[in-house]
mmCIF file of C-alpha atoms and ligand atoms in Angstrom:
data_model
loop_
_atom_site.group_PDB
_atom_site.id
_atom_site.type_symbol
_atom_site.label_atom_id
_atom_site.label_comp_id
_atom_site.label_asym_id
_atom_site.label_seq_id
_atom_site.Cartn_x
_atom_site.Cartn_y
_atom_site.Cartn_z
ATOM 1 C CA UNK K 98 22.320 -25.629 -15.413
ATOM 2 C CA UNK K 99 21.549 -22.283 -13.817
ATOM 3 C CA UNK K 100 25.032 -20.932 -13.341
ATOM 4 C CA UNK K 101 26.275 -20.726 -16.942
ATOM 5 C CA UNK K 102 23.087 -18.951 -17.939
ATOM 6 C CA UNK K 103 23.310 -16.617 -15.000
ATOM 7 C CA UNK K 104 26.837 -15.672 -15.944
ATOM 8 C CA UNK K 105 25.906 -15.346 -19.586
ATOM 9 C CA UNK K 106 22.861 -13.217 -18.903
ATOM 10 C CA UNK K 107 24.607 -10.945 -16.447
ATOM 11 C CA UNK K 108 27.508 -10.657 -18.844
ATOM 12 C CA UNK K 109 25.076 -9.817 -21.589
ATOM 13 C CA UNK K 110 23.416 -7.194 -19.391
ATOM 14 C CA UNK K 111 26.798 -5.643 -18.659
ATOM 15 C CA UNK K 112 27.672 -5.585 -22.346
ATOM 16 C CA UNK K 113 24.305 -3.998 -23.101
ATOM 17 C CA UNK K 114 25.178 -1.109 -20.816
ATOM 18 C CA UNK K 115 28.646 -0.808 -22.336
ATOM 19 C CA UNK K 116 27.156 -0.735 -25.836
ATOM 20 C CA UNK K 117 24.849 2.048 -24.833
ATOM 21 C CA UNK K 118 27.639 4.158 -23.444
ATOM 22 C CA UNK K 119 29.586 3.667 -26.635
ATOM 23 C CA UNK K 120 26.497 4.742 -28.507
ATOM 24 C CA UNK K 121 26.819 1.851 -30.913
ATOM 25 C CA UNK K 122 23.293 1.959 -32.195
ATOM 26 C CA UNK K 123 23.231 -1.185 -34.328
ATOM 27 C CA UNK K 124 25.064 -3.182 -31.764
ATOM 28 C CA UNK K 125 22.618 -2.467 -29.010
ATOM 29 C CA UNK K 126 19.635 -3.162 -31.213
ATOM 30 C CA UNK K 127 21.223 -6.494 -31.865
ATOM 31 C CA UNK K 128 21.847 -6.980 -28.135
ATOM 32 C CA UNK K 129 18.232 -6.193 -27.263
ATOM 33 C CA UNK K 130 17.094 -8.832 -29.688
ATOM 34 C CA UNK K 131 19.548 -11.325 -28.230
ATOM 35 C CA UNK K 132 18.312 -10.598 -24.741
ATOM 36 C CA UNK K 133 14.716 -11.136 -25.824
ATOM 37 C CA UNK K 134 15.684 -14.392 -27.501
ATOM 38 C CA UNK K 135 17.489 -15.463 -24.372
ATOM 39 C CA UNK K 136 14.419 -14.858 -22.232
ATOM 40 C CA UNK K 137 12.231 -16.704 -24.718
ATOM 41 C CA UNK K 138 14.540 -19.683 -24.993
ATOM 42 C CA UNK K 139 15.586 -20.096 -21.443
ATOM 43 C CA UNK K 140 13.304 -19.999 -18.437
ATOM 44 C CA UNK K 141 16.210 -19.403 -16.064
ATOM 45 C CA UNK K 142 16.982 -16.136 -17.797
ATOM 46 C CA UNK K 143 13.472 -15.112 -16.878
ATOM 47 C CA UNK K 144 14.007 -15.664 -13.186
ATOM 48 C CA UNK K 145 16.958 -13.345 -13.068
ATOM 49 C CA UNK K 146 15.249 -10.776 -15.255
ATOM 50 C CA UNK K 147 14.733 -8.312 -12.365
ATOM 51 C CA UNK K 148 18.526 -8.183 -12.097
ATOM 52 C CA UNK K 149 18.936 -7.329 -15.753
ATOM 53 C CA UNK K 150 15.858 -5.125 -15.807
ATOM 54 C CA UNK K 151 17.903 -2.008 -15.200
ATOM 55 C CA UNK K 152 19.838 -2.752 -18.347
ATOM 56 C CA UNK K 153 16.543 -3.023 -20.194
ATOM 57 C CA UNK K 154 15.602 0.547 -19.393
ATOM 58 C CA UNK K 155 18.326 1.962 -21.616
ATOM 59 C CA UNK K 156 16.436 0.619 -24.571
ATOM 60 C CA UNK K 157 13.018 1.854 -23.615
ATOM 61 C CA UNK K 158 12.467 3.948 -26.721
ATOM 62 C CA UNK K 159 13.272 1.137 -29.071
ATOM 63 C CA UNK K 160 11.080 -1.415 -27.440
ATOM 64 C CA UNK K 161 7.477 -0.514 -26.637
ATOM 65 C CA UNK K 162 6.937 -3.774 -24.794
ATOM 66 C CA UNK K 163 9.780 -3.346 -22.322
ATOM 67 C CA UNK K 164 8.759 0.253 -21.788
ATOM 68 C CA UNK K 165 5.170 -0.731 -20.968
ATOM 69 C CA UNK K 166 6.149 -3.506 -18.552
ATOM 70 C CA UNK K 167 8.577 -1.195 -16.783
ATOM 71 C CA UNK K 168 5.833 1.372 -16.383
ATOM 72 C CA UNK K 169 3.224 -1.059 -15.046
ATOM 73 C CA UNK K 170 5.739 -2.841 -12.787
ATOM 74 C CA UNK K 171 7.403 0.336 -11.520
ATOM 75 C CA UNK K 172 7.025 -0.709 -7.867
ATOM 76 C CA UNK K 173 8.410 -4.200 -8.437
ATOM 77 C CA UNK K 174 7.153 -7.715 -9.165
ATOM 78 C CA UNK K 175 5.219 -9.225 -6.215
ATOM 79 C CA UNK K 176 6.356 -12.664 -7.467
ATOM 80 C CA UNK K 177 7.791 -14.224 -10.607
ATOM 81 C CA UNK K 178 5.675 -17.332 -11.122
ATOM 82 C CA UNK K 179 4.524 -17.732 -14.774
ATOM 83 C CA UNK K 180 4.448 -14.004 -15.531
ATOM 84 C CA UNK K 181 2.207 -13.075 -18.465
ATOM 85 C CA UNK K 182 2.243 -9.752 -20.251
ATOM 86 C CA UNK K 183 -0.901 -8.297 -21.804
ATOM 87 C CA UNK K 184 -1.293 -4.967 -23.569
ATOM 88 C CA UNK K 185 -2.453 -3.028 -20.516
ATOM 89 C CA UNK K 186 -1.750 -5.256 -17.482
ATOM 90 C CA UNK K 187 0.704 -7.872 -16.261
ATOM 91 C CA UNK K 188 -0.224 -10.997 -14.322
ATOM 92 C CA UNK K 189 1.348 -14.001 -12.642
ATOM 93 C CA UNK K 190 -0.551 -17.238 -13.182
ATOM 94 C CA UNK K 191 -1.022 -19.943 -10.573
ATOM 95 C CA UNK K 192 -1.118 -23.191 -12.534
ATOM 96 C CA UNK K 193 -2.167 -25.293 -9.571
ATOM 97 C CA UNK K 194 -5.210 -23.194 -8.762
ATOM 98 C CA UNK K 195 -6.028 -22.060 -12.344
ATOM 99 C CA UNK K 196 -6.396 -18.516 -11.037
ATOM 100 C CA UNK K 197 -3.827 -15.701 -11.163
ATOM 101 C CA UNK K 198 -1.514 -15.035 -8.208
ATOM 102 C CA UNK K 199 -1.653 -11.305 -8.911
ATOM 103 C CA UNK K 200 -2.577 -8.841 -11.630
ATOM 104 C CA UNK K 201 -0.887 -5.436 -11.834
ATOM 105 C CA UNK K 202 -2.241 -2.357 -13.594
ATOM 106 C CA UNK K 203 -1.109 1.215 -13.934
ATOM 107 C CA UNK K 204 -4.116 3.470 -14.281
ATOM 108 C CA UNK K 205 -4.075 6.937 -15.736
ATOM 109 C CA UNK K 206 -6.980 9.095 -16.799
ATOM 110 C CA UNK K 207 -6.398 8.013 -20.400
ATOM 111 C CA UNK K 208 -7.198 4.394 -19.461
ATOM 112 C CA UNK K 209 -10.636 5.452 -18.289
ATOM 113 C CA UNK K 210 -11.540 7.573 -21.306
ATOM 114 C CA UNK K 211 -14.184 5.450 -22.932
ATOM 115 C CA UNK K 212 -13.801 5.500 -26.692
ATOM 116 C CA UNK K 213 -16.984 5.297 -28.773
ATOM 117 C CA UNK K 214 -17.968 1.683 -29.463
ATOM 118 C CA UNK K 215 -15.392 0.297 -27.030
ATOM 119 C CA UNK K 216 -16.674 -1.707 -24.086
ATOM 120 C CA UNK K 217 -17.475 -5.019 -22.514
ATOM 121 C CA UNK K 218 -20.462 -5.532 -24.840
ATOM 122 C CA UNK K 219 -18.044 -6.449 -27.648
ATOM 123 C CA UNK K 220 -15.808 -8.632 -25.463
ATOM 124 C CA UNK K 221 -16.236 -12.317 -24.685
ATOM 125 C CA UNK K 222 -14.891 -14.494 -21.900
ATOM 126 C CA UNK K 223 -12.390 -16.959 -23.305
ATOM 127 C CA UNK K 224 -9.563 -19.193 -22.193
ATOM 128 C CA UNK K 225 -6.041 -17.960 -22.822
ATOM 129 C CA UNK K 226 -4.731 -20.621 -25.186
ATOM 130 C CA UNK K 227 -1.135 -19.732 -24.386
ATOM 131 C CA UNK K 228 -1.606 -21.483 -21.013
ATOM 132 C CA UNK K 229 -0.918 -25.251 -21.363
ATOM 133 C CA UNK K 230 -4.288 -27.052 -21.494
ATOM 134 C CA UNK K 231 -3.540 -29.082 -18.337
ATOM 135 C CA UNK K 232 -3.425 -25.864 -16.327
ATOM 136 C CA UNK K 233 -6.039 -23.850 -18.163
ATOM 137 C CA UNK K 234 -9.467 -22.899 -16.824
ATOM 138 C CA UNK K 235 -12.334 -23.421 -19.270
ATOM 139 C CA UNK K 236 -15.654 -21.638 -19.691
ATOM 140 C CA UNK K 237 -17.398 -24.885 -18.708
ATOM 141 C CA UNK K 238 -15.761 -24.774 -15.269
ATOM 142 C CA UNK K 239 -17.712 -21.628 -14.408
ATOM 143 C CA UNK K 240 -20.993 -22.728 -16.000
ATOM 144 C CA UNK K 241 -23.667 -23.561 -13.381
ATOM 145 C CA UNK K 242 -21.025 -23.233 -10.674
ATOM 146 C CA UNK K 243 -22.995 -20.593 -8.816
ATOM 147 C CA UNK K 244 -20.021 -18.244 -9.042
ATOM 148 C CA UNK K 245 -19.525 -15.156 -11.171
ATOM 149 C CA UNK K 246 -16.603 -14.851 -13.529
ATOM 150 C CA UNK K 247 -15.033 -12.005 -11.582
ATOM 151 C CA UNK K 248 -12.427 -9.712 -13.119
ATOM 152 C CA UNK K 249 -9.128 -9.137 -11.311
ATOM 153 C CA UNK K 250 -8.052 -6.278 -13.602
ATOM 154 C CA UNK K 251 -11.463 -4.616 -13.987
ATOM 155 C CA UNK K 252 -12.833 -4.260 -17.520
ATOM 156 C CA UNK K 253 -13.908 -0.709 -16.678
ATOM 157 C CA UNK K 254 -10.258 0.248 -16.169
ATOM 158 C CA UNK K 255 -9.409 -0.582 -19.765
ATOM 159 C CA UNK K 256 -11.947 0.971 -22.049
ATOM 160 C CA UNK K 257 -9.711 3.189 -24.158
ATOM 161 C CA UNK K 258 -8.964 0.339 -26.601
ATOM 162 C CA UNK K 259 -11.148 -2.636 -27.434
ATOM 163 C CA UNK K 260 -8.081 -4.906 -27.379
ATOM 164 C CA UNK K 261 -7.282 -3.869 -23.787
ATOM 165 C CA UNK K 262 -10.882 -4.468 -22.767
ATOM 166 C CA UNK K 263 -10.956 -7.833 -24.579
ATOM 167 C CA UNK K 264 -7.848 -9.016 -22.778
ATOM 168 C CA UNK K 265 -9.393 -8.482 -19.351
ATOM 169 C CA UNK K 266 -11.862 -11.226 -20.363
ATOM 170 C CA UNK K 267 -9.170 -13.893 -20.658
ATOM 171 C CA UNK K 268 -9.865 -16.513 -18.000
ATOM 172 C CA UNK K 269 -6.345 -15.915 -16.660
ATOM 173 C CA UNK K 270 -7.688 -12.568 -15.383
ATOM 174 C CA UNK K 271 -10.913 -14.135 -14.099
ATOM 175 C CA UNK K 272 -11.623 -15.804 -10.770
ATOM 176 C CA UNK K 273 -14.734 -17.297 -9.148
ATOM 177 C CA UNK K 274 -16.561 -14.666 -7.125
ATOM 178 C CA UNK K 275 -19.812 -14.635 -5.230
ATOM 179 C CA UNK K 276 -22.132 -12.507 -7.386
ATOM 180 C CA UNK K 277 -24.776 -11.010 -5.137
ATOM 181 C CA UNK K 278 -23.283 -8.887 -2.379
ATOM 182 C CA UNK K 279 -19.697 -9.273 -3.555
ATOM 183 C CA UNK K 280 -18.932 -8.932 -7.274
ATOM 184 C CA UNK K 281 -21.890 -6.631 -7.749
ATOM 185 C CA UNK K 282 -21.546 -5.221 -4.238
ATOM 186 C CA UNK K 283 -18.478 -4.392 -2.170
ATOM 187 C CA UNK K 284 -15.953 -5.521 -4.800
ATOM 188 C CA UNK K 285 -17.592 -3.275 -7.361
ATOM 189 C CA UNK K 286 -17.446 -0.422 -4.837
ATOM 190 C CA UNK K 287 -13.714 -0.991 -4.424
ATOM 191 C CA UNK K 288 -13.166 -0.952 -8.198
ATOM 192 C CA UNK K 289 -15.149 2.259 -8.491
ATOM 193 C CA UNK K 290 -13.106 3.800 -5.673
ATOM 194 C CA UNK K 291 -9.911 2.978 -7.607
ATOM 195 C CA UNK K 292 -11.294 4.720 -10.705
ATOM 196 C CA UNK K 293 -12.235 7.791 -8.660
ATOM 197 C CA UNK K 294 -8.700 7.902 -7.285
ATOM 198 C CA UNK K 295 -7.382 7.708 -10.850
ATOM 199 C CA UNK K 296 -9.623 10.556 -11.996
ATOM 200 C CA UNK K 297 -8.536 12.663 -9.052
ATOM 201 C CA UNK K 298 -4.798 11.930 -8.819
ATOM 202 C CA UNK K 299 -3.875 10.839 -12.330
ATOM 203 C CA UNK K 300 -1.541 7.923 -11.599
ATOM 204 C CA UNK K 301 -2.622 4.883 -9.603
ATOM 205 C CA UNK K 302 -0.980 1.447 -9.389
ATOM 206 C CA UNK K 303 -3.253 -1.456 -8.495
ATOM 207 C CA UNK K 304 -2.303 -5.015 -7.709
ATOM 208 C CA UNK K 305 -5.201 -7.456 -7.323
ATOM 209 C CA UNK K 306 -5.256 -11.114 -6.407
ATOM 210 C CA UNK K 307 -6.843 -14.008 -4.533
ATOM 211 C CA UNK K 308 -6.100 -15.208 -1.025
ATOM 212 C CA UNK K 309 -6.639 -18.646 0.468
ATOM 213 C CA UNK K 310 -6.823 -17.966 4.172
ATOM 214 C CA UNK K 311 -6.545 -20.825 6.648
ATOM 215 C CA UNK K 312 -8.572 -21.108 9.835
ATOM 216 C CA UNK K 313 -6.990 -21.760 13.172
ATOM 217 C CA UNK K 314 -7.740 -25.234 14.548
ATOM 218 C CA UNK K 315 -5.857 -25.098 17.816
ATOM 219 C CA UNK K 316 -3.005 -23.219 19.443
ATOM 220 C CA UNK K 317 -0.466 -24.051 16.767
ATOM 221 C CA UNK K 318 -2.471 -25.638 13.962
ATOM 222 C CA UNK K 319 -4.334 -24.245 11.022
ATOM 223 C CA UNK K 320 -6.240 -25.828 8.167
ATOM 224 C CA UNK K 321 -7.192 -24.510 4.788
ATOM 225 C CA UNK K 322 -10.470 -25.237 3.080
ATOM 226 C CA UNK K 323 -11.678 -23.856 -0.219
ATOM 227 C CA UNK K 324 -13.981 -24.994 -2.993
ATOM 228 C CA UNK K 325 -13.006 -25.815 -6.561
ATOM 229 C CA UNK K 326 -15.251 -25.667 -9.592
ATOM 230 C CA UNK K 327 -15.489 -27.625 -12.834
ATOM 231 C CA UNK K 328 -13.472 -30.534 -14.141
ATOM 232 C CA UNK K 329 -10.348 -28.376 -14.183
ATOM 233 C CA UNK K 330 -10.869 -27.691 -10.488
ATOM 234 C CA UNK K 331 -10.575 -23.923 -10.607
ATOM 235 C CA UNK K 332 -9.956 -22.763 -7.034
ATOM 236 C CA UNK K 333 -12.484 -20.508 -5.340
ATOM 237 C CA UNK K 334 -10.436 -18.048 -3.272
ATOM 238 C CA UNK K 335 -11.656 -17.378 0.244
ATOM 239 C CA UNK K 336 -10.662 -13.707 -0.049
ATOM 240 C CA UNK K 337 -9.485 -11.130 -2.568
ATOM 241 C CA UNK K 338 -6.983 -8.343 -2.084
ATOM 242 C CA UNK K 339 -6.111 -5.063 -3.725
ATOM 243 C CA UNK K 340 -2.954 -3.082 -3.037
ATOM 244 C CA UNK K 341 -3.405 0.482 -4.250
ATOM 245 C CA UNK K 342 -0.563 2.977 -4.703
ATOM 246 C CA UNK K 343 -1.449 6.564 -5.503
ATOM 247 C CA UNK K 344 1.272 8.821 -6.820
ATOM 248 C CA UNK K 345 1.535 12.363 -5.597
ATOM 249 C CA UNK K 346 1.154 15.226 -8.031
ATOM 250 C CA UNK K 347 3.859 17.145 -6.175
ATOM 251 C CA UNK K 348 7.374 16.817 -7.679
ATOM 252 C CA UNK K 349 8.869 15.313 -4.509
ATOM 253 C CA UNK K 350 5.644 14.040 -2.951
ATOM 254 C CA UNK K 351 5.609 10.540 -1.479
ATOM 255 C CA UNK K 352 3.140 8.058 -2.926
ATOM 256 C CA UNK K 353 0.306 6.864 -0.715
ATOM 257 C CA UNK K 354 -0.506 3.171 -0.316
ATOM 258 C CA UNK K 355 -3.581 1.331 0.918
ATOM 259 C CA UNK K 356 -4.389 -2.369 0.994
ATOM 260 C CA UNK K 357 -7.776 -4.078 1.197
ATOM 261 C CA UNK K 358 -8.816 -7.663 1.849
ATOM 262 C CA UNK K 359 -12.437 -8.638 1.252
ATOM 263 C CA UNK K 360 -13.968 -12.054 1.980
ATOM 264 C CA UNK K 361 -15.441 -13.791 -1.086
ATOM 265 C CA UNK K 362 -18.919 -13.821 0.409
ATOM 266 C CA UNK K 363 -21.975 -11.583 0.516
ATOM 267 C CA UNK K 364 -20.915 -8.430 2.330
ATOM 268 C CA UNK K 365 -23.596 -6.481 4.202
ATOM 269 C CA UNK K 366 -24.222 -3.085 2.610
ATOM 270 C CA UNK K 367 -23.817 -1.245 5.889
ATOM 271 C CA UNK K 368 -20.094 -2.026 5.949
ATOM 272 C CA UNK K 369 -17.805 0.491 4.288
ATOM 273 C CA UNK K 370 -14.623 -0.166 2.339
ATOM 274 C CA UNK K 371 -12.633 1.181 5.277
ATOM 275 C CA UNK K 372 -13.816 -1.810 7.300
ATOM 276 C CA UNK K 373 -11.637 -3.950 5.013
ATOM 277 C CA UNK K 374 -8.411 -1.958 5.167
ATOM 278 C CA UNK K 375 -5.600 -4.309 5.952
ATOM 279 C CA UNK K 376 -1.896 -4.405 6.657
ATOM 280 C CA UNK K 377 -0.006 -5.260 3.501
ATOM 281 C CA UNK K 378 2.128 -7.710 5.509
ATOM 282 C CA UNK K 379 -0.939 -9.838 6.091
ATOM 283 C CA UNK K 380 -1.456 -10.142 2.332
ATOM 284 C CA UNK K 381 2.208 -10.993 1.861
ATOM 285 C CA UNK K 382 1.987 -13.635 4.561
ATOM 286 C CA UNK K 383 -1.043 -15.438 3.103
ATOM 287 C CA UNK K 384 -0.216 -14.979 -0.575
ATOM 288 C CA UNK K 385 3.527 -15.598 -0.423
ATOM 289 C CA UNK K 386 4.131 -12.393 -2.334
ATOM 290 C CA UNK K 387 6.310 -9.410 -1.606
ATOM 291 C CA UNK K 388 5.275 -5.924 -2.594
ATOM 292 C CA UNK K 389 7.507 -2.954 -3.381
ATOM 293 C CA UNK K 390 10.587 -5.206 -3.526
ATOM 294 C CA UNK K 391 10.506 -5.502 0.244
ATOM 295 C CA UNK K 392 11.468 -1.854 0.775
ATOM 296 C CA UNK K 393 10.762 -0.358 4.161
ATOM 297 C CA UNK K 394 7.324 0.987 3.430
ATOM 298 C CA UNK K 395 7.219 3.617 6.138
ATOM 299 C CA UNK K 396 10.123 5.281 4.347
ATOM 300 C CA UNK K 397 8.454 5.532 0.972
ATOM 301 C CA UNK K 398 4.786 6.054 1.727
ATOM 302 C CA UNK K 399 2.782 8.844 3.255
ATOM 303 C CA UNK K 400 0.724 8.306 6.389
ATOM 304 C CA UNK K 401 -2.616 6.579 6.644
ATOM 305 C CA UNK K 402 -5.765 8.583 6.142
ATOM 306 C CA UNK K 403 -8.637 7.581 8.401
ATOM 307 C CA UNK K 404 -11.333 7.968 5.732
ATOM 308 C CA UNK K 405 -11.794 7.844 1.979
ATOM 309 C CA UNK K 406 -13.048 11.402 1.850
ATOM 310 C CA UNK K 407 -9.896 12.496 3.647
ATOM 311 C CA UNK K 408 -7.737 10.837 1.009
ATOM 312 C CA UNK K 409 -9.489 12.906 -1.627
ATOM 313 C CA UNK K 410 -9.276 16.031 0.506
ATOM 314 C CA UNK K 411 -5.787 15.864 2.024
ATOM 315 C CA UNK K 412 -3.535 13.835 -0.243
ATOM 316 C CA UNK K 413 -1.661 15.927 -2.747
HETATM 317 C C1 NAG D 25 -12.613 -8.173 -29.190
HETATM 318 O O1 NAG D 25 -13.362 -9.354 -29.041
HETATM 319 C C2 NAG D 25 -14.439 -9.471 -29.955
HETATM 320 C C3 NAG D 25 -15.273 -10.670 -29.569
HETATM 321 O O2 NAG D 25 -14.475 -11.770 -29.210
HETATM 322 C C4 NAG D 25 -13.891 -9.556 -31.371
HETATM 323 O O3 NAG D 25 -14.939 -9.657 -32.294
HETATM 324 C C5 NAG D 25 -13.074 -8.300 -31.647
HETATM 325 O O4 NAG D 25 -12.460 -8.406 -32.927
HETATM 326 C C6 NAG D 25 -12.012 -8.119 -30.573
HETATM 327 N N1 NAG D 25 -11.384 -6.823 -30.807
HETATM 328 C C7 NAG D 25 -10.082 -6.629 -30.720
HETATM 329 C C8 NAG D 25 -9.575 -5.261 -31.017
HETATM 330 O O5 NAG D 25 -9.301 -7.514 -30.421
#
């Protein structure tokens, strides 16, 4: 089944490029539509979409959607499982756990400019009905669970349009978090840090997601234990991660990347965010994701700064 589609899609991608070179305007509008139809009709076309993504970019001006996804996903897709596109973020949904695998955002100062009347007060938590009901989390799952409905893409990152803010309240972007000492503590500090970076540097890419970390039982054995809530059995992640990429303001400046892993538990106030810095490979190992398309990171990123204040002071 896969091969004919693969050939067809790659052929289509090649013809898209040819059309562009020929400058045949109507033809390539037609081709864009065909490509979209192909992706809608056939799930296999979706899985090879990174391969035909470069063809997409030729049509950026004619297709706001493609343009936006390309911008948010500039550093690559960490995974391709059930990818869902919202107006200001992109996520991959984990149907088994009823919690996203990852949520990617591209933050600029304009995202943080709060428009009058826009905010979380006018948004409501709700299930995303486009997820099949068998795999969908419901509001009832969180009720009396003892866990907060924690945002992966933070609502405060999307307050320039009410629609963007509303969409962060879809349960696909929500995961069970310990409230006291986590959601309202260290996790909130991390989200605030990301917004400060955005204010300071102007272009920040954030990828957020859950981790389910096993414990070692013996020399070569591990076991994984995590809670689930509600009749839909929404998984309670043991940890959460954020991978943060800050773009340099210099024309040829390298971006700077940091990754954090925080346990989903009350975190003592005396600990700083730096205590939770983590090697991105550890996140990849536990989450089964791959960031930055597996590029050699030392080649594309600047060096590690030992403190947050030094990031603000020394990164350009
Ligand atoms: C946002 O959500 C609220 C409450 O669900 C709704 O009344 C409002 O129309 C939504 N706004 C937009 C722009 O979608």
